[in-house]
Amino acid sequence: MLSRTADNLFWLARYVERAENTARIIDAANRLAAMPIAYAGGSNEWESAVAATGALGLFKSLNREPTAENIIDFLAFSPENPSSIRSCLERARVNARTVRTALTSEMWDAINGAWLGLRDFNGASRDRMRLNDFLVYVKEASLRFDGSAYRTMIRNDVYFFSSLGSFIERADNTARILDVKYHLLLPAEESVGGGLDFFQWSSILRSVSANTAYHWVYRESLKPWLVADLLVLNDQLPRSLASCYENICAFLDELSLAYGRQGPAQRVARSTRNRLQNANIDDVFSGGLHEFLTEFIADNGRLGQAITDQYLA
């Protein structure tokens, strides 16, 4: 496969995943913002939503007030934000059109339909019900794309590069959401385990579709260290860091078999997977969850660059 084609497939999947993840972040912030004032207190859920996408610096550089309306517009529709939902779906469609012959017709219909359907949601940021409809639409569009890829693609390098993009983006998002909750979202005067803390952790679980999974696995009330254990180390959860890296390593191994060689990408991925497999949540917390997640995000970024250098450049 040409490296240009592989690059388009890799980033097509990353943009679709990023659009869905941003929709989940907005949904979580919207739920927190709708809490009774006695619980909401002085929480900064909207600014934390921007931080979770890694775009807080860009938002501040635009000198816009951090109101709910401005942040929703920035995260969902703004062309000034290259990671907004609209920007991601537009770039995904451009990449898909470039490699259309490598995609199945179902995959093209899913991503093209997702882009065309955005026309129905102009102004959704100004209406709560329309915003909810928009967020559901984005998440369902991503699921349609993933489902069509899983059900219709031949298991060859086209599928492997696309899947790698999805799992690298998903791991990055899960780490950022968890880090922002633990490091930024809880006000200093609010005690851990209080009402606000409970609602925030519940919202984080909902944002990664893990609320029910948490209760299935732990059968306990929400506890921060168990939420972190589920999202970081439990490979039963598809969005956990451990599960993402199991899949990343598997697809990189498939590529090494297809191309007859291994390289830095395989080594970086295995190193990160081994660190996750050998960790336990008590050690993670004692060493600092923020520090652990910051290191993971950096390692995940290095893996993305290693894949680019090895296969996509």
Coordinates of N, CA and C in Angstrom, one line a residue, residues 186-312:
L186 N -12.8 18.9 40.0 CA -13.4 19.0 41.4 C -12.8 20.3 42.0
P187 N -13.7 21.2 42.5 CA -13.2 22.4 43.1 C -12.5 22.1 44.4
A188 N -11.6 23.0 44.7 CA -10.7 22.7 45.9 C -11.5 22.6 47.2
E189 N -12.6 23.3 47.3 CA -13.3 23.3 48.6 C -14.3 22.1 48.7
E190 N -14.4 21.3 47.6 CA -15.3 20.2 47.6 C -14.6 18.9 48.0
S191 N -15.1 18.2 49.0 CA -14.5 17.0 49.5 C -14.7 15.9 48.5
V192 N -13.6 15.1 48.4 CA -13.7 13.8 47.6 C -14.8 12.9 48.2
G193 N -15.7 12.4 47.4 CA -16.8 11.6 47.9 C -18.0 12.4 48.2
G194 N -18.0 13.7 48.0 CA -19.2 14.5 48.2 C -20.2 14.4 47.0
G195 N -21.3 15.2 47.1 CA -22.3 15.1 46.1 C -21.8 15.4 44.7
L196 N -21.1 16.5 44.7 CA -20.5 17.0 43.4 C -19.6 15.9 42.8
D197 N -18.7 15.4 43.7 CA -17.7 14.4 43.3 C -18.4 13.2 42.6
F198 N -19.5 12.7 43.3 CA -20.3 11.6 42.8 C -20.8 11.8 41.4
F199 N -21.5 13.0 41.2 CA -22.1 13.3 40.0 C -21.0 13.4 38.9
Q200 N -19.9 14.0 39.2 CA -18.8 14.1 38.2 C -18.3 12.8 37.8
W201 N -18.0 11.9 38.7 CA -17.5 10.6 38.3 C -18.5 9.8 37.5
S202 N -19.8 9.9 37.9 CA -20.8 9.3 37.2 C -20.9 9.8 35.7
S203 N -20.7 11.1 35.6 CA -20.8 11.8 34.3 C -19.6 11.3 33.4
I204 N -18.4 11.1 34.1 CA -17.3 10.6 33.3 C -17.5 9.2 32.8
L205 N -18.1 8.4 33.6 CA -18.4 7.0 33.2 C -19.4 7.0 32.0
R206 N -20.4 7.9 32.1 CA -21.4 8.0 31.0 C -20.7 8.5 29.8
S207 N -19.8 9.4 29.9 CA -19.1 9.9 28.7 C -18.3 8.9 27.9
V208 N -18.0 7.8 28.5 CA -17.3 6.7 27.8 C -18.1 5.4 27.8
S209 N -19.4 5.6 28.0 CA -20.4 4.5 28.0 C -20.0 3.3 28.9
A210 N -19.6 3.7 30.2 CA -19.1 2.7 31.1 C -19.8 2.7 32.4
N211 N -20.9 3.4 32.5 CA -21.6 3.5 33.8 C -22.2 2.1 34.2
T212 N -22.8 1.4 33.3 CA -23.3 0.1 33.6 C -22.2 -0.9 33.8
A213 N -21.1 -0.8 33.0 CA -20.0 -1.7 33.1 C -19.4 -1.6 34.5
Y214 N -19.3 -0.4 35.0 CA -18.7 -0.2 36.3 C -19.4 -1.1 37.4
H215 N -20.8 -1.0 37.3 CA -21.5 -1.7 38.3 C -21.5 -3.2 38.1
W216 N -21.4 -3.6 36.8 CA -21.2 -5.1 36.6 C -19.9 -5.6 37.1
V217 N -18.9 -4.8 37.0 CA -17.5 -5.3 37.3 C -17.3 -5.2 38.8
Y218 N -17.7 -4.1 39.5 CA -17.3 -3.8 40.9 C -18.4 -4.0 41.9
R219 N -19.7 -3.9 41.4 CA -20.8 -4.0 42.3 C -20.7 -3.2 43.6
E220 N -20.2 -2.0 43.4 CA -20.1 -1.0 44.5 C -20.5 0.3 44.1
S221 N -20.7 1.2 45.1 CA -20.9 2.6 44.8 C -19.7 3.2 44.1
L222 N -19.9 4.4 43.5 CA -18.7 4.9 42.7 C -17.6 5.3 43.7
K223 N -16.4 4.9 43.4 CA -15.2 5.2 44.1 C -14.2 5.6 43.1
P224 N -13.5 6.8 43.3 CA -12.5 7.3 42.3 C -11.5 6.3 41.8
W225 N -10.9 5.5 42.8 CA -9.9 4.6 42.4 C -10.4 3.4 41.6
L226 N -11.7 3.0 41.8 CA -12.2 1.9 41.0 C -12.6 2.4 39.6
V227 N -13.1 3.7 39.5 CA -13.3 4.3 38.2 C -12.0 4.3 37.4
A228 N -11.0 4.8 38.1 CA -9.7 4.8 37.4 C -9.2 3.4 37.0
D229 N -9.4 2.5 37.9 CA -9.0 1.1 37.5 C -9.7 0.6 36.3
L230 N -11.0 0.9 36.2 CA -11.8 0.4 35.1 C -11.3 1.1 33.8
L231 N -11.1 2.4 33.8 CA -10.7 3.1 32.6 C -9.3 3.0 32.2
V232 N -8.4 2.6 33.1 CA -7.0 2.5 32.8 C -6.5 1.1 32.7
L233 N -6.9 0.2 33.6 CA -6.2 -1.1 33.7 C -7.1 -2.3 33.3
N234 N -8.4 -2.1 33.3 CA -9.3 -3.3 33.0 C -9.5 -3.5 31.5
D235 N -9.0 -4.5 31.0 CA -9.0 -4.8 29.6 C -10.4 -5.3 29.1
Q236 N -11.3 -5.5 30.1 CA -12.7 -5.9 29.7 C -13.5 -4.8 29.1
L237 N -13.1 -3.5 29.4 CA -13.8 -2.4 28.9 C -13.2 -1.9 27.6
P238 N -14.0 -1.8 26.5 CA -13.4 -1.5 25.2 C -12.7 -0.2 25.1
R239 N -13.1 0.8 26.0 CA -12.4 2.1 25.9 C -11.3 2.3 26.9
S240 N -11.0 1.3 27.7 CA -9.9 1.4 28.7 C -8.6 1.5 27.9
L241 N -7.6 2.1 28.6 CA -6.2 2.1 28.0 C -5.7 0.8 27.8
A242 N -5.9 -0.2 28.7 CA -5.4 -1.5 28.5 C -6.0 -2.2 27.3
S243 N -7.3 -2.1 27.1 CA -8.0 -2.7 26.0 C -7.5 -2.1 24.7
C244 N -7.4 -0.8 24.7 CA -6.9 -0.1 23.4 C -5.5 -0.6 23.1
Y245 N -4.6 -0.8 24.0 CA -3.3 -1.2 23.7 C -3.2 -2.7 23.4
E246 N -4.1 -3.5 23.9 CA -4.1 -4.9 23.4 C -4.4 -4.9 21.9
N247 N -5.4 -4.1 21.5 CA -5.8 -4.0 20.1 C -4.7 -3.4 19.2
I248 N -4.1 -2.3 19.7 CA -3.0 -1.7 19.0 C -1.9 -2.6 18.7
C249 N -1.5 -3.3 19.7 CA -0.4 -4.3 19.6 C -0.7 -5.4 18.6
A250 N -2.0 -5.9 18.7 CA -2.4 -6.9 17.7 C -2.4 -6.5 16.3
F251 N -2.9 -5.2 16.0 CA -2.9 -4.7 14.7 C -1.5 -4.4 14.1
L252 N -0.6 -3.9 15.0 CA 0.8 -3.7 14.6 C 1.5 -5.0 14.3
D253 N 1.2 -6.1 15.1 CA 1.7 -7.4 14.8 C 1.2 -7.9 13.4
E254 N 0.0 -7.6 13.1 CA -0.6 -8.0 11.8 C 0.2 -7.3 10.7
L255 N 0.5 -6.0 10.9 CA 1.2 -5.2 9.9 C 2.6 -5.8 9.7
S256 N 3.2 -6.1 10.8 CA 4.6 -6.7 10.7 C 4.6 -8.0 10.0
L257 N 3.6 -8.8 10.1 CA 3.5 -10.0 9.3 C 3.2 -9.7 7.8
A258 N 2.4 -8.7 7.6 CA 2.0 -8.4 6.2 C 3.2 -7.8 5.4
Y259 N 4.1 -7.0 6.1 CA 5.2 -6.3 5.5 C 6.5 -7.0 5.8
G260 N 6.5 -8.0 6.6 CA 7.7 -8.8 6.8 C 8.8 -8.2 7.7
R261 N 8.4 -7.2 8.5 CA 9.4 -6.6 9.4 C 8.7 -5.9 10.6
Q262 N 9.4 -5.8 11.7 CA 9.0 -5.0 12.8 C 9.9 -3.8 12.9
G263 N 9.5 -2.9 13.8 CA 10.2 -1.6 13.9 C 9.9 -0.9 15.2
P264 N 10.2 0.4 15.3 CA 10.0 1.2 16.5 C 8.6 1.2 17.0
A265 N 7.6 1.2 16.0 CA 6.2 1.3 16.4 C 5.8 0.1 17.3
Q266 N 6.2 -1.1 16.9 CA 5.9 -2.3 17.6 C 6.6 -2.3 19.0
R267 N 7.8 -1.8 19.1 CA 8.5 -1.7 20.4 C 7.9 -0.7 21.3
V268 N 7.5 0.5 20.8 CA 6.9 1.5 21.7 C 5.5 1.0 22.2
A269 N 4.7 0.3 21.3 CA 3.4 -0.2 21.7 C 3.5 -1.3 22.8
R270 N 4.5 -2.2 22.6 CA 4.6 -3.2 23.6 C 5.1 -2.7 24.9
S271 N 6.0 -1.7 24.9 CA 6.5 -1.1 26.1 C 5.3 -0.5 26.9
T272 N 4.4 0.2 26.2 CA 3.3 0.8 26.9 C 2.3 -0.2 27.4
R273 N 2.0 -1.2 26.6 CA 1.1 -2.3 27.0 C 1.7 -3.0 28.2
N274 N 3.0 -3.3 28.2 CA 3.6 -4.0 29.4 C 3.5 -3.2 30.6
R275 N 3.6 -1.9 30.5 CA 3.5 -1.0 31.7 C 2.1 -1.0 32.2
L276 N 1.1 -1.1 31.3 CA -0.3 -1.2 31.8 C -0.6 -2.5 32.4
Q277 N 0.0 -3.6 31.8 CA -0.3 -4.9 32.4 C 0.4 -5.1 33.7
N278 N 1.5 -4.5 34.0 CA 2.2 -4.7 35.2 C 1.8 -3.7 36.3
A279 N 1.0 -2.7 36.0 CA 0.6 -1.7 37.0 C -0.6 -2.2 37.8
N280 N -0.7 -1.7 39.0 CA -2.0 -1.8 39.8 C -2.4 -0.5 40.3
I281 N -3.7 -0.3 40.5 CA -4.2 1.0 40.7 C -3.7 1.7 42.0
D282 N -3.3 0.9 43.0 CA -2.8 1.5 44.2 C -1.5 2.2 43.9
D283 N -0.6 1.5 43.1 CA 0.7 2.1 42.8 C 0.5 3.3 41.9
V284 N -0.5 3.3 41.0 CA -0.8 4.4 40.1 C -1.1 5.6 41.0
F285 N -2.0 5.5 42.0 CA -2.5 6.6 42.8 C -1.3 7.1 43.7
S286 N -0.5 6.1 44.2 CA 0.5 6.6 45.1 C 1.6 7.4 44.4
G287 N 1.8 7.0 43.1 CA 2.8 7.8 42.3 C 2.2 9.0 41.6
G288 N 0.8 9.1 41.7 CA 0.2 10.3 41.1 C -0.6 9.9 39.8
L289 N -1.9 9.9 39.9 CA -2.7 9.6 38.7 C -2.4 10.6 37.6
H290 N -2.3 11.9 37.9 CA -2.1 12.9 36.9 C -0.7 12.6 36.2
E291 N 0.3 12.3 37.0 CA 1.6 12.0 36.4 C 1.6 10.8 35.5
F292 N 0.9 9.8 36.0 CA 0.8 8.5 35.2 C 0.1 8.8 33.8
L293 N -1.0 9.5 33.9 CA -1.8 9.8 32.7 C -1.0 10.8 31.7
T294 N -0.3 11.7 32.3 CA 0.5 12.6 31.5 C 1.6 11.9 30.7
E295 N 2.2 10.9 31.4 CA 3.2 10.1 30.8 C 2.6 9.2 29.7
F296 N 1.4 8.7 30.0 CA 0.7 7.8 29.0 C 0.4 8.6 27.8
I297 N -0.2 9.8 27.9 CA -0.5 10.6 26.8 C 0.7 11.0 25.9
A298 N 1.8 11.2 26.6 CA 3.1 11.5 25.8 C 3.5 10.2 25.1
D299 N 3.4 9.1 25.8 CA 3.8 7.8 25.1 C 2.9 7.5 23.9
N300 N 1.6 7.8 24.1 CA 0.7 7.5 23.0 C 1.0 8.4 21.8
G301 N 1.3 9.7 22.1 CA 1.7 10.6 21.0 C 3.0 10.1 20.3
R302 N 4.0 9.6 21.1 CA 5.2 9.0 20.5 C 4.9 7.8 19.6
L303 N 3.9 7.0 20.0 CA 3.5 5.9 19.2 C 2.9 6.3 17.9
G304 N 2.1 7.3 18.0 CA 1.5 7.9 16.7 C 2.6 8.4 15.8
Q305 N 3.6 9.0 16.3 CA 4.7 9.5 15.5 C 5.5 8.3 15.0
A306 N 5.7 7.3 15.8 CA 6.5 6.1 15.3 C 5.8 5.4 14.2
I307 N 4.5 5.3 14.3 CA 3.7 4.7 13.2 C 3.8 5.6 11.9
T308 N 3.7 6.9 12.1 CA 3.9 7.8 10.9 C 5.3 7.6 10.3
D309 N 6.3 7.6 11.1 CA 7.7 7.5 10.5 C 7.9 6.1 9.9
Q310 N 7.3 5.1 10.5 CA 7.6 3.7 10.0 C 6.7 3.3 8.8
Y311 N 5.5 3.8 8.7 CA 4.6 3.4 7.7 C 4.0 4.5 6.8
L312 N 3.8 5.7 7.3 CA 3.0 6.7 6.7 C 3.8 7.8 6.0

